[in-house]
mmCIF file of C-alpha atoms and ligand atoms in Angstrom:
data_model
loop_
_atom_site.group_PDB
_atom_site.id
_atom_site.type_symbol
_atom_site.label_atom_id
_atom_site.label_comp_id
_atom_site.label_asym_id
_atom_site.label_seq_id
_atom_site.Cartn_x
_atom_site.Cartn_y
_atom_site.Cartn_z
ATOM 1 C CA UNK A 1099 -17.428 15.241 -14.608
ATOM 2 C CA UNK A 1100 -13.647 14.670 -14.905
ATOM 3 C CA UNK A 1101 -11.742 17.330 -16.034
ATOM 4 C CA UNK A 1102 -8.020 16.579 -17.626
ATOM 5 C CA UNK A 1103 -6.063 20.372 -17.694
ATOM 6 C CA UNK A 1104 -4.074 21.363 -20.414
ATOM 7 C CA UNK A 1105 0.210 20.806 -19.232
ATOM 8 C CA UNK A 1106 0.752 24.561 -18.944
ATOM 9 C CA UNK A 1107 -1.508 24.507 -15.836
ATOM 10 C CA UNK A 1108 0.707 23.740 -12.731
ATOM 11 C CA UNK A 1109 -0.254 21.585 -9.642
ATOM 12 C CA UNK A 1110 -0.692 25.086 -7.516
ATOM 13 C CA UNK A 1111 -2.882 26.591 -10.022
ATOM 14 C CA UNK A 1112 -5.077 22.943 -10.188
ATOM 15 C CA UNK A 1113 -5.753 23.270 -6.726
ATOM 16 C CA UNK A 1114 -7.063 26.480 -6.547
ATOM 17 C CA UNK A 1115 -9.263 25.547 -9.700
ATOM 18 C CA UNK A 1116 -10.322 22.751 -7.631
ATOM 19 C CA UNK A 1117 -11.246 24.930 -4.029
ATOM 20 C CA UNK A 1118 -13.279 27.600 -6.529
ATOM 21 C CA UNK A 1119 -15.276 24.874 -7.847
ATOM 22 C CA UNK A 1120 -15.170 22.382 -4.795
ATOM 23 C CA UNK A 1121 -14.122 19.690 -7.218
ATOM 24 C CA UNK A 1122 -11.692 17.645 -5.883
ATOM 25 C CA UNK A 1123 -8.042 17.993 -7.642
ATOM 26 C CA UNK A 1124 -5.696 14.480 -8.292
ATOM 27 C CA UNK A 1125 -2.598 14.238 -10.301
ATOM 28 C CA UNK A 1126 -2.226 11.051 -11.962
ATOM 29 C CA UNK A 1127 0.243 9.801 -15.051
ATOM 30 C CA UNK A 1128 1.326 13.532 -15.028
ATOM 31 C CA UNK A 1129 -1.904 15.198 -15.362
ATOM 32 C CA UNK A 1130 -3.761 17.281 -13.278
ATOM 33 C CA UNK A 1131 -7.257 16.340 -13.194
ATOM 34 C CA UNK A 1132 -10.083 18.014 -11.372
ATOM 35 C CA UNK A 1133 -13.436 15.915 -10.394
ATOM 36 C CA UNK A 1134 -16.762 17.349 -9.523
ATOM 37 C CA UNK A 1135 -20.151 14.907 -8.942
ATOM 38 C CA UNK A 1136 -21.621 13.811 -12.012
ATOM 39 C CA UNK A 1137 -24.292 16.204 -11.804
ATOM 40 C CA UNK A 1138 -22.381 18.466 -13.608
ATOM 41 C CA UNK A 1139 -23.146 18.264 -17.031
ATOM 42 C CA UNK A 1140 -20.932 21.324 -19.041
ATOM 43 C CA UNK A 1141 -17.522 22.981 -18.070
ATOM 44 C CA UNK A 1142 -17.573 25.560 -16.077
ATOM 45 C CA UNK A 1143 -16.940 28.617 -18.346
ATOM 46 C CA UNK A 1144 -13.877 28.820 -15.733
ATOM 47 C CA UNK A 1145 -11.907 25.881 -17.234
ATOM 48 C CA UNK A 1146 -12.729 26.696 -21.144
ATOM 49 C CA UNK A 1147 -9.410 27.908 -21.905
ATOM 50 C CA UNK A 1148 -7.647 25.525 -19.216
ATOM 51 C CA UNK A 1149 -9.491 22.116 -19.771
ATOM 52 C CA UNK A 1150 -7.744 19.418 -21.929
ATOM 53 C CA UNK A 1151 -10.634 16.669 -22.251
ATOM 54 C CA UNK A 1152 -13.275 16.685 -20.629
ATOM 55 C CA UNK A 1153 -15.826 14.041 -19.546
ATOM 56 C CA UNK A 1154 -19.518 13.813 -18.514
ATOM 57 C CA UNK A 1155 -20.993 10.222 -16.615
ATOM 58 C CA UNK A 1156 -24.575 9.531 -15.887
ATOM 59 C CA UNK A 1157 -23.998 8.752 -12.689
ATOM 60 C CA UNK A 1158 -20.672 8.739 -9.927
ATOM 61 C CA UNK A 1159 -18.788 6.002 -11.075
ATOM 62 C CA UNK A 1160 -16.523 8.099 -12.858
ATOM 63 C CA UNK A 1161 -12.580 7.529 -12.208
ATOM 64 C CA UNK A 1162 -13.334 3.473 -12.026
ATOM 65 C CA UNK A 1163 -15.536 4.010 -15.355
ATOM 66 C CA UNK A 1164 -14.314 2.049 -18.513
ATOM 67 C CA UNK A 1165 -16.063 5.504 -20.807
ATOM 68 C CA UNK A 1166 -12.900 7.344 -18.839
ATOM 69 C CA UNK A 1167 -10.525 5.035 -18.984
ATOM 70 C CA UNK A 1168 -11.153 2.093 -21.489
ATOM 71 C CA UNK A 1169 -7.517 -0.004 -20.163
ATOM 72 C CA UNK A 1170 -7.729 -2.064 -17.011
ATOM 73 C CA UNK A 1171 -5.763 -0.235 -14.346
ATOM 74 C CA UNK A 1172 -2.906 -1.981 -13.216
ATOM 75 C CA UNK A 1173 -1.994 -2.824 -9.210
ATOM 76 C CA UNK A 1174 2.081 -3.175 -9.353
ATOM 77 C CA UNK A 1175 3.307 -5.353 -6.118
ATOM 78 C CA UNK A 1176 6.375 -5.221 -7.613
ATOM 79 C CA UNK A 1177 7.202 -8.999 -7.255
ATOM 80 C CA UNK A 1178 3.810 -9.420 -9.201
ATOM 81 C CA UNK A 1179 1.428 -6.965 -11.262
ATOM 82 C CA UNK A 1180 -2.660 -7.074 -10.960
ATOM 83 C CA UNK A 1181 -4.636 -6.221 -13.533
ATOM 84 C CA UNK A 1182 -3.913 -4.126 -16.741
ATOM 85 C CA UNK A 1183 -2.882 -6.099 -19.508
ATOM 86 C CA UNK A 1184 -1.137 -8.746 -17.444
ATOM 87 C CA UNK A 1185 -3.568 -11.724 -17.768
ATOM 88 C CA UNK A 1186 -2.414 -12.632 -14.209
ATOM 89 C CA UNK A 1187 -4.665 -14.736 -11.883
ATOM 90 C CA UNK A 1188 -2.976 -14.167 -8.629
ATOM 91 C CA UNK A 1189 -3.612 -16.675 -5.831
ATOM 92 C CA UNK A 1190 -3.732 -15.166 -2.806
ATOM 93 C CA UNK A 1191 -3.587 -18.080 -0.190
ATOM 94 C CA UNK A 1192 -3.350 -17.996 3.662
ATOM 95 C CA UNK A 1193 -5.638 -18.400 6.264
ATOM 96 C CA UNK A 1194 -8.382 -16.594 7.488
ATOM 97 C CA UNK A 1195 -6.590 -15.367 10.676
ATOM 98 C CA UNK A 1196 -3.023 -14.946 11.909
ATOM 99 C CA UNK A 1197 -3.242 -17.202 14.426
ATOM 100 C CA UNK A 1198 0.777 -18.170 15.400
ATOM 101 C CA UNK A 1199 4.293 -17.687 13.680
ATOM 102 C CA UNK A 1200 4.512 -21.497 13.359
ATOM 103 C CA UNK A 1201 0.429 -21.002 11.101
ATOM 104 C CA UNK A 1202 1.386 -18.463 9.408
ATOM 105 C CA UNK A 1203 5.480 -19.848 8.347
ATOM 106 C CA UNK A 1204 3.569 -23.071 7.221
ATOM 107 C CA UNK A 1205 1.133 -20.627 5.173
ATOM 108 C CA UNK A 1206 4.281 -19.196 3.613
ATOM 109 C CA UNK A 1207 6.124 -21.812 2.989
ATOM 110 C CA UNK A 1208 3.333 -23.675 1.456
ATOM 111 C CA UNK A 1209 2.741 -20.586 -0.942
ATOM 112 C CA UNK A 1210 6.355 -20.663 -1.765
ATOM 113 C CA UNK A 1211 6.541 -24.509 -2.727
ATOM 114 C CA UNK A 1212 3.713 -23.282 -4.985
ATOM 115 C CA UNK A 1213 5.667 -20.348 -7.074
ATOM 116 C CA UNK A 1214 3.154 -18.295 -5.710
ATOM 117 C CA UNK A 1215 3.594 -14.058 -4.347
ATOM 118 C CA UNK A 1216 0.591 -12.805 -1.843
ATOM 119 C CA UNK A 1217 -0.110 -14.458 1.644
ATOM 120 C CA UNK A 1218 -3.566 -13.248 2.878
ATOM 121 C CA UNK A 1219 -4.208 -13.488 7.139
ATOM 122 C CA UNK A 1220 -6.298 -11.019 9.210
ATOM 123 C CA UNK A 1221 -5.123 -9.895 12.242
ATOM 124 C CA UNK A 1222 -8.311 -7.104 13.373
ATOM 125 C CA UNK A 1223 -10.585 -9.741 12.330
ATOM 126 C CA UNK A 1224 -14.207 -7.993 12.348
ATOM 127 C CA UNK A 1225 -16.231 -10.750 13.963
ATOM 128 C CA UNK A 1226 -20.164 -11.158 14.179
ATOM 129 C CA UNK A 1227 -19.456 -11.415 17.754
ATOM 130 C CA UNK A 1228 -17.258 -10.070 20.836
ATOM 131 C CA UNK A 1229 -16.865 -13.067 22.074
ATOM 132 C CA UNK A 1230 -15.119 -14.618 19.161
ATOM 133 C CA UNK A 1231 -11.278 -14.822 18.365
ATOM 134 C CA UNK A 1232 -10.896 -11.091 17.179
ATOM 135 C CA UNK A 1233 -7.527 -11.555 15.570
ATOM 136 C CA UNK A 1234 -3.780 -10.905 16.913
ATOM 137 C CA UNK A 1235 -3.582 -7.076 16.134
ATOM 138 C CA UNK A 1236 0.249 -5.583 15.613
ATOM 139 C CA UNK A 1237 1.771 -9.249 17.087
ATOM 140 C CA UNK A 1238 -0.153 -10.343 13.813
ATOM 141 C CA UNK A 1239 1.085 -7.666 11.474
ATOM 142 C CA UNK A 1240 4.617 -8.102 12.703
ATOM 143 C CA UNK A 1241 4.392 -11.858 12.011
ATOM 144 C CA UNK A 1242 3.152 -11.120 8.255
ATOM 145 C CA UNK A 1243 5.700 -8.361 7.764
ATOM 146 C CA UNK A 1244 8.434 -11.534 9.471
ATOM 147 C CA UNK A 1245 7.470 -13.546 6.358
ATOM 148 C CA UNK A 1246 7.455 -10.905 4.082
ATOM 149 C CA UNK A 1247 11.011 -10.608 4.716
ATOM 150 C CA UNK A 1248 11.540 -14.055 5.234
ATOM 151 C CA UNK A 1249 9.964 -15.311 2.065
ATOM 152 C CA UNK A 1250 10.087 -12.326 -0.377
ATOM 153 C CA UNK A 1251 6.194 -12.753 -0.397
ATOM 154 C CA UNK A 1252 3.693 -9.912 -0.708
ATOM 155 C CA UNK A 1253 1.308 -9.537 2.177
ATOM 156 C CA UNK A 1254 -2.461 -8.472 2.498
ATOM 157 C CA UNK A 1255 -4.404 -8.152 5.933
ATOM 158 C CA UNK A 1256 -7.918 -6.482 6.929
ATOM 159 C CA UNK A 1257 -8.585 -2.821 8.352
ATOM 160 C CA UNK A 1258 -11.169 -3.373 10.873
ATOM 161 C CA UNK A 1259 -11.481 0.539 11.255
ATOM 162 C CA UNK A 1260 -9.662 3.561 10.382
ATOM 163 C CA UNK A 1261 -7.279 3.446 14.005
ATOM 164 C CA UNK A 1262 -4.702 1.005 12.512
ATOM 165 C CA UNK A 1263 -4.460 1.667 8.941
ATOM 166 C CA UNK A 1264 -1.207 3.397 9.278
ATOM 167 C CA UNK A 1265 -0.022 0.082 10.914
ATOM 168 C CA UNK A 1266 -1.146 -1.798 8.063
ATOM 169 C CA UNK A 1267 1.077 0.448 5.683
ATOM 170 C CA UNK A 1268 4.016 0.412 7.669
ATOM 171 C CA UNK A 1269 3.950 -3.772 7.621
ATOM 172 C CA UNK A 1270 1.656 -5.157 4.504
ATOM 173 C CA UNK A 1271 1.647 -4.691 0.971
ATOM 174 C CA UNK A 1272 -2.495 -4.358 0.739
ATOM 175 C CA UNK A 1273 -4.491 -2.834 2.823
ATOM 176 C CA UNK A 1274 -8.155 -5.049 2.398
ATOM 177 C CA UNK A 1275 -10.972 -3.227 3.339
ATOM 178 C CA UNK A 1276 -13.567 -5.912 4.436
ATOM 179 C CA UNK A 1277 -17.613 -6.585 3.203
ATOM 180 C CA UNK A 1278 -18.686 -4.892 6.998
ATOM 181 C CA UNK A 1279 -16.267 -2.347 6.679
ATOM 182 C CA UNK A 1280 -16.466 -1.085 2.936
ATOM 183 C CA UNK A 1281 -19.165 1.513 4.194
ATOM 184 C CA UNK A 1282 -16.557 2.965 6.861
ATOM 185 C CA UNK A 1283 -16.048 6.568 5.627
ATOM 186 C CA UNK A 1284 -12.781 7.062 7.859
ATOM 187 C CA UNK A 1285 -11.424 3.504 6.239
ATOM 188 C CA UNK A 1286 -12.123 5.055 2.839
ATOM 189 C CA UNK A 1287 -10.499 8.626 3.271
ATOM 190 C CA UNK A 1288 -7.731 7.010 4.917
ATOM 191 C CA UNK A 1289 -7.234 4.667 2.121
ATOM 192 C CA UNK A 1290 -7.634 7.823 -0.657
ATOM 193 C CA UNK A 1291 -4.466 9.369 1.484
ATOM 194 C CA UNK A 1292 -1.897 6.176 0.851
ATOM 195 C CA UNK A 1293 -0.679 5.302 -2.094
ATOM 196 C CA UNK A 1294 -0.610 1.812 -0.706
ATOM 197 C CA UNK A 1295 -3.087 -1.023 -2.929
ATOM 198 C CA UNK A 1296 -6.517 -1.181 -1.767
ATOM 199 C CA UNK A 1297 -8.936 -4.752 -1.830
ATOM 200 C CA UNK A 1298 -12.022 -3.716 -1.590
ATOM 201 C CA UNK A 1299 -14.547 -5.988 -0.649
ATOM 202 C CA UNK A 1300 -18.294 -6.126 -1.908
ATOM 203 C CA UNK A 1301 -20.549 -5.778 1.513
ATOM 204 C CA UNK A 1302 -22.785 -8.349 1.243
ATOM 205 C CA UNK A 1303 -25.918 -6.415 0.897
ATOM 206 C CA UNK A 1304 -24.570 -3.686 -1.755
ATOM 207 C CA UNK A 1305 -25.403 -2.719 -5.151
ATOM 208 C CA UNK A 1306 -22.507 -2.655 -7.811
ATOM 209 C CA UNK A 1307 -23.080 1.067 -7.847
ATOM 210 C CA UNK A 1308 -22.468 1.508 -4.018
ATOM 211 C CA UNK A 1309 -19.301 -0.897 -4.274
ATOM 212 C CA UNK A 1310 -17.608 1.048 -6.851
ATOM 213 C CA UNK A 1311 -18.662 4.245 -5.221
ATOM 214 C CA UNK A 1312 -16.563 3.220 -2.161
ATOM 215 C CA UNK A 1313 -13.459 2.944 -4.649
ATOM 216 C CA UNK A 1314 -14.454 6.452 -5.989
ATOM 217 C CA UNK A 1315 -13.573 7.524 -2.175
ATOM 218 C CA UNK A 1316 -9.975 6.222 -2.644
ATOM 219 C CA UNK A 1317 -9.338 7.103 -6.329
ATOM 220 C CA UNK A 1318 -11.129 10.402 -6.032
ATOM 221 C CA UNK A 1319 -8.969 11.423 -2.837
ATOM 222 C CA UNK A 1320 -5.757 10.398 -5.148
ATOM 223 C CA UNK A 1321 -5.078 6.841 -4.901
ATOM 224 C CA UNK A 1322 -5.419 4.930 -8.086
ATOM 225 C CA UNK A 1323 -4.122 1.450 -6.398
ATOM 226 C CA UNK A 1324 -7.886 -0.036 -6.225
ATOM 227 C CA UNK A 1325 -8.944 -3.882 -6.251
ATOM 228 C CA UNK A 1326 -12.553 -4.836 -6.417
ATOM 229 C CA UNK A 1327 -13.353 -8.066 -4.442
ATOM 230 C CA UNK A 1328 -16.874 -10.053 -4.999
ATOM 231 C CA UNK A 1329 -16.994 -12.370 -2.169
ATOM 232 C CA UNK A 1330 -20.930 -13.245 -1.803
ATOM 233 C CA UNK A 1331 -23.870 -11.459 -1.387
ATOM 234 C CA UNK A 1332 -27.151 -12.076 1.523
ATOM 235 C CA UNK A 1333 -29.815 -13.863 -0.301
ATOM 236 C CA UNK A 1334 -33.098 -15.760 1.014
ATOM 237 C CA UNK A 1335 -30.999 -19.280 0.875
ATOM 238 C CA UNK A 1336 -29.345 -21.178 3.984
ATOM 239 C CA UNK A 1337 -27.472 -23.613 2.719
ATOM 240 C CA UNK A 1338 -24.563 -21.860 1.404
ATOM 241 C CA UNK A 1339 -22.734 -19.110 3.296
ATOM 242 C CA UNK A 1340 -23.784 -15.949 0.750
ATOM 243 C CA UNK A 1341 -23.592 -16.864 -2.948
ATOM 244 C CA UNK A 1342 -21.257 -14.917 -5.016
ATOM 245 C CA UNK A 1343 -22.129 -13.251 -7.970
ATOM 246 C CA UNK A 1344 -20.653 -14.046 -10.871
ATOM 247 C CA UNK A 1345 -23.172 -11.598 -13.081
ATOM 248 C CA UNK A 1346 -21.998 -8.726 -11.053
ATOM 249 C CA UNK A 1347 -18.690 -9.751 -11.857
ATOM 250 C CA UNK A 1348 -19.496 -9.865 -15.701
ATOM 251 C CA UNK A 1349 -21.005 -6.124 -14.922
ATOM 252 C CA UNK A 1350 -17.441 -5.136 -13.425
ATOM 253 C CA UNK A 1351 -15.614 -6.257 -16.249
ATOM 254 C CA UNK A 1352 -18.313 -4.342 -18.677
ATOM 255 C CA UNK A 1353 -18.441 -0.804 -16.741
ATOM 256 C CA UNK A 1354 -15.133 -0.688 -14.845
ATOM 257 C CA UNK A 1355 -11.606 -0.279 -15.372
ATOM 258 C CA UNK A 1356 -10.492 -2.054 -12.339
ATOM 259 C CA UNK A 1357 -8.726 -5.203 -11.408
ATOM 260 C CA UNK A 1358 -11.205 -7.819 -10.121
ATOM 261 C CA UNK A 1359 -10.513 -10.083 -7.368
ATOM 262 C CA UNK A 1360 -13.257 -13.367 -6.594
ATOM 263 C CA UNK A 1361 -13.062 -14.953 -3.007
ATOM 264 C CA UNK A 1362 -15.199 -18.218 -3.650
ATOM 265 C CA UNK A 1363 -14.038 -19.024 0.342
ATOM 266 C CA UNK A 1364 -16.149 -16.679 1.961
ATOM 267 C CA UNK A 1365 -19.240 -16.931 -0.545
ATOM 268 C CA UNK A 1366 -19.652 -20.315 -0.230
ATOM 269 C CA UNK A 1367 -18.620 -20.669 3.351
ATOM 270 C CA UNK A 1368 -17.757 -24.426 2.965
ATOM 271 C CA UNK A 1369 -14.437 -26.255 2.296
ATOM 272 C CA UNK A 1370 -16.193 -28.840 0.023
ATOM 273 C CA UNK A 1371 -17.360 -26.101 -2.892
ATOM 274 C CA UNK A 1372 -14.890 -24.035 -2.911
ATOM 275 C CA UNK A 1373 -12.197 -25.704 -5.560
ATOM 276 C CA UNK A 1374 -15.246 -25.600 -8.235
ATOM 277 C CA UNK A 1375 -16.497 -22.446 -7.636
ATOM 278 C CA UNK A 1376 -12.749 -21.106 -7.397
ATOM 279 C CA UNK A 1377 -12.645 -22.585 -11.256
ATOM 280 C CA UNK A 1378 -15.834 -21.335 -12.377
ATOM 281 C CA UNK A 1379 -14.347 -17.881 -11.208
ATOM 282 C CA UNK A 1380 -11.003 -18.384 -13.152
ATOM 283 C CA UNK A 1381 -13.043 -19.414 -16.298
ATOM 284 C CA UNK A 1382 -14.252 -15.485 -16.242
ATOM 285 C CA UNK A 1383 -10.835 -14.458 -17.091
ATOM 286 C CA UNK A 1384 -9.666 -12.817 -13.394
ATOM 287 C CA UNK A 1385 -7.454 -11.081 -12.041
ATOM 288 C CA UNK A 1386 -6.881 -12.630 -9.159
ATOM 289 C CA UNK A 1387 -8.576 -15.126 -6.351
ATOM 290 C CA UNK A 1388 -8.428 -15.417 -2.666
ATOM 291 C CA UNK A 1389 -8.496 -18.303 -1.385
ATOM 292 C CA UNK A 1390 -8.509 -19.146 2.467
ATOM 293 C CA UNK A 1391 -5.851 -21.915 3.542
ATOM 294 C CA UNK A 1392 -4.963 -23.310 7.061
ATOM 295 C CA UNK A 1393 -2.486 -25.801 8.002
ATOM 296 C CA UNK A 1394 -5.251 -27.748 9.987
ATOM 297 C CA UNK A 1395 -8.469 -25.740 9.558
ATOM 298 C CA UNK A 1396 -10.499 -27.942 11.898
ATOM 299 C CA UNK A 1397 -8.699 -25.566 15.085
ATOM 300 C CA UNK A 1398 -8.490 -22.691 13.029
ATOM 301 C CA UNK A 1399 -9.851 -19.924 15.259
ATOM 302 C CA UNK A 1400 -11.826 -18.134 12.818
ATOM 303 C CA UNK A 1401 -14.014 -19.578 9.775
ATOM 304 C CA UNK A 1402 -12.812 -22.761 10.041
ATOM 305 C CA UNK A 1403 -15.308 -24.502 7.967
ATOM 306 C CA UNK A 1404 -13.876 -22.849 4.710
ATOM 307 C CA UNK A 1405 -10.484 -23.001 4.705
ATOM 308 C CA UNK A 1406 -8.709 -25.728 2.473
ATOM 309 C CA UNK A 1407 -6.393 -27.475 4.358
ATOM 310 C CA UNK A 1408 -2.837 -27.071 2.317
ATOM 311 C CA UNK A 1409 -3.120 -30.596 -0.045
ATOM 312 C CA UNK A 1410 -6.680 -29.577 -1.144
ATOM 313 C CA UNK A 1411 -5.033 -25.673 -2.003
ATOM 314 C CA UNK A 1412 -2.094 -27.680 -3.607
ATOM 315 C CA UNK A 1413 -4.947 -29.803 -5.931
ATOM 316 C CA UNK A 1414 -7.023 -26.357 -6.091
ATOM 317 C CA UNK A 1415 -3.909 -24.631 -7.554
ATOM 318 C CA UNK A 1416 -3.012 -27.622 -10.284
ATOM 319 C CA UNK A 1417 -6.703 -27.676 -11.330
ATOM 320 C CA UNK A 1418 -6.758 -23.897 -11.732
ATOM 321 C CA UNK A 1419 -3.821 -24.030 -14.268
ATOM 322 C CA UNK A 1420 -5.764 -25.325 -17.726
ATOM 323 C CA UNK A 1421 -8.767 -23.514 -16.546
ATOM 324 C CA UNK A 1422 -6.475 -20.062 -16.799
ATOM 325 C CA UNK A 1423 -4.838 -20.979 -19.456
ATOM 326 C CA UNK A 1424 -7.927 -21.837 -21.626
ATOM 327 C CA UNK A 1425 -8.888 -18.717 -21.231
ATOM 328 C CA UNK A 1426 -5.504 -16.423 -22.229
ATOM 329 C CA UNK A 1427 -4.803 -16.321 -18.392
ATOM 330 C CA UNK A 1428 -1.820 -17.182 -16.056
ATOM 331 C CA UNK A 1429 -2.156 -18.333 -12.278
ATOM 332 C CA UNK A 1430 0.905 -16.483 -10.481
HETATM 333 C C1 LIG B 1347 -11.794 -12.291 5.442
HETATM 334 O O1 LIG B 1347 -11.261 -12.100 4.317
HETATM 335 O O2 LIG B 1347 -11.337 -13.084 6.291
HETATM 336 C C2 LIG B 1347 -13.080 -11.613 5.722
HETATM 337 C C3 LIG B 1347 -13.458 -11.332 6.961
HETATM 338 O O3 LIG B 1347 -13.790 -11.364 4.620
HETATM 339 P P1 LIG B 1347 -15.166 -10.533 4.403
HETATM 340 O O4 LIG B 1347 -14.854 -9.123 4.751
HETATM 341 O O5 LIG B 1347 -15.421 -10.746 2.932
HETATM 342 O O6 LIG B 1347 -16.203 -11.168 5.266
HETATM 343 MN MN1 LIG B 1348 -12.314 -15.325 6.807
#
């Protein structure tokens, strides 16, 4: 249930609401709202003179529900806003690892040629195995937040666990919590703390229910600033990396109020499908793509068979276009 509290209750008073019930308490757009498990059915006989509006859910998607909140929530960047009633299609672009401040300048600059804001590269990359490239750490983050500066550009990089989020903050712009690590409870709480934007990607064995319940641990612990990602899910077929899932995606848009973000790259796990599956996505009406890039992918040191090199992402991006605009949308 989420409770909304009538204006004379103050923040103090909220909280202490909150501890008697265990509920948990958030402010947001000036209201205090308390939040128990949807369980809960009726208000508690404490809140009937305090409560507002009140709201009952058949199950815990509750702060991400469209029966809450009917608008799309909207992710400001600042340079560029997600979601809400923008009609944005932001292309992130970049590669799939930090790899070198000559790799990732070319990124940027190509990204900049383009009009385009957000620069996507991982630098705790959370590989299958230890033996693979495992990403450049805080040399990597220090390179993105270089080009941030250098370029005006927004920046997004992975949280491989929970140890370097608050390096993440201090140098990125959004903080992308990965398919393996979407489960990680620590991530999650440490995500609900900042008020920093969160991608969260779908793990690729995990029910819509269980994804959105992972950004219920981030709104719930106060932080509104949530992106859902569909990048593939496991299924019995081989040839393809994972195969996204473009009817979960028309269930996000039914049941949620978040911004939705498609990463054809990783589903299909090929360079050669990825500009028509990246337009099939658009077609839905998105708010935004990611899209992995490298200046030569051939040597890139991580998922190298995916990533466009930069004159397919140029094509990619001028094919996008009508597609977005067909449907009321703008690729920014
Ligand atoms: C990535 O974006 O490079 C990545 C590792 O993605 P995922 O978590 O979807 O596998
Ligand atoms: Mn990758």
């Amino acid at each position: 249930m989420i409770i909304h509290l009538k204006s004379t209750v103050t923040a103090h008073e909220a909280n202490q609401l909150a501890e008697t019930l265990k509920a948990f308490h958030v402010q947001s757009d000036g209201v205090q709202i308390l939040i128990t498990g949807s369980g809960i059915k009726e208000l508690p006989s404490t809140l009937a003179d305090k409560a507002d509006n009140y709201w009952v859910f058949p199950n815990d998607i509750q702060l991400a529900s469209k029966k809450y909140r009917s608008e799309k929530r909207t992710v400001d960047l600042g340079n560029v806003k997600i979601g809400g009633a923008t009609h944005n299609t932001v292309l992130i672009g970049g590669p799939c690892s930090v790899e070198s401040e000559e790799q990732i300048r070319t990124s940027a600059q190509l990204l900049t040629s383009l009009g385009l804001t957000t620069l996507r590269g991982g630098c705790y990359k959370p590989r299958t195995s230890p033996y693979s490239f495992q990403g450049l750490g805080l040399e990597g983050l220090k390179l993105l937040a270089k080009m941030r500066e250098e370029f005006g550009l927004k920046v997004i990089t992975e949280a491989r666990d929970a140890t370097h989020i608050q390096e993440i903050i201090d140098y990125t712009d959004i903080i992308q919590v990965g398919a393996k690590a979407m489960y990680d409870q620590g991530i999650l709480r440490a995500c609900a703390k900042t008020d920093k934007p969160v991608l969260i990607k779908r793990g690729f064995g995990t029910t819509l229910q269980e994804f959105v319940q992972a950004a219920e641990f981030v709104m719930s612990g106060g932080n509104m600033n949530v992106v859902l990602c569909e990048r593939g899910l496991r299924t019995f077929e081989t040839g393809t990396r994972f195969t996204l899932d473009l009817c979960g995606v028309a269930w996000l848009q039914e049941y949620t109020n978040l911004p939705i973000i498609l990463d054809p790259s990783h589903a299909m796990g090929y360079a050669y499908g990825v500009p028509a599956l990246a337009r099939a996505c658009v077609a839905m009406g998105i708010d935004g793509l990611l899209i992995e890039a490298h200046p030569d992918p051939k040597v890139a040191k991580s998922d190298a068979s995916q990533q466009l090199d930069h004159e397919q992402f140029k094509a990619l991006y001028q094919s996008l276009k009508p597609v977005a605009e067909s449907v009321g949308y703008k690729i920014v």
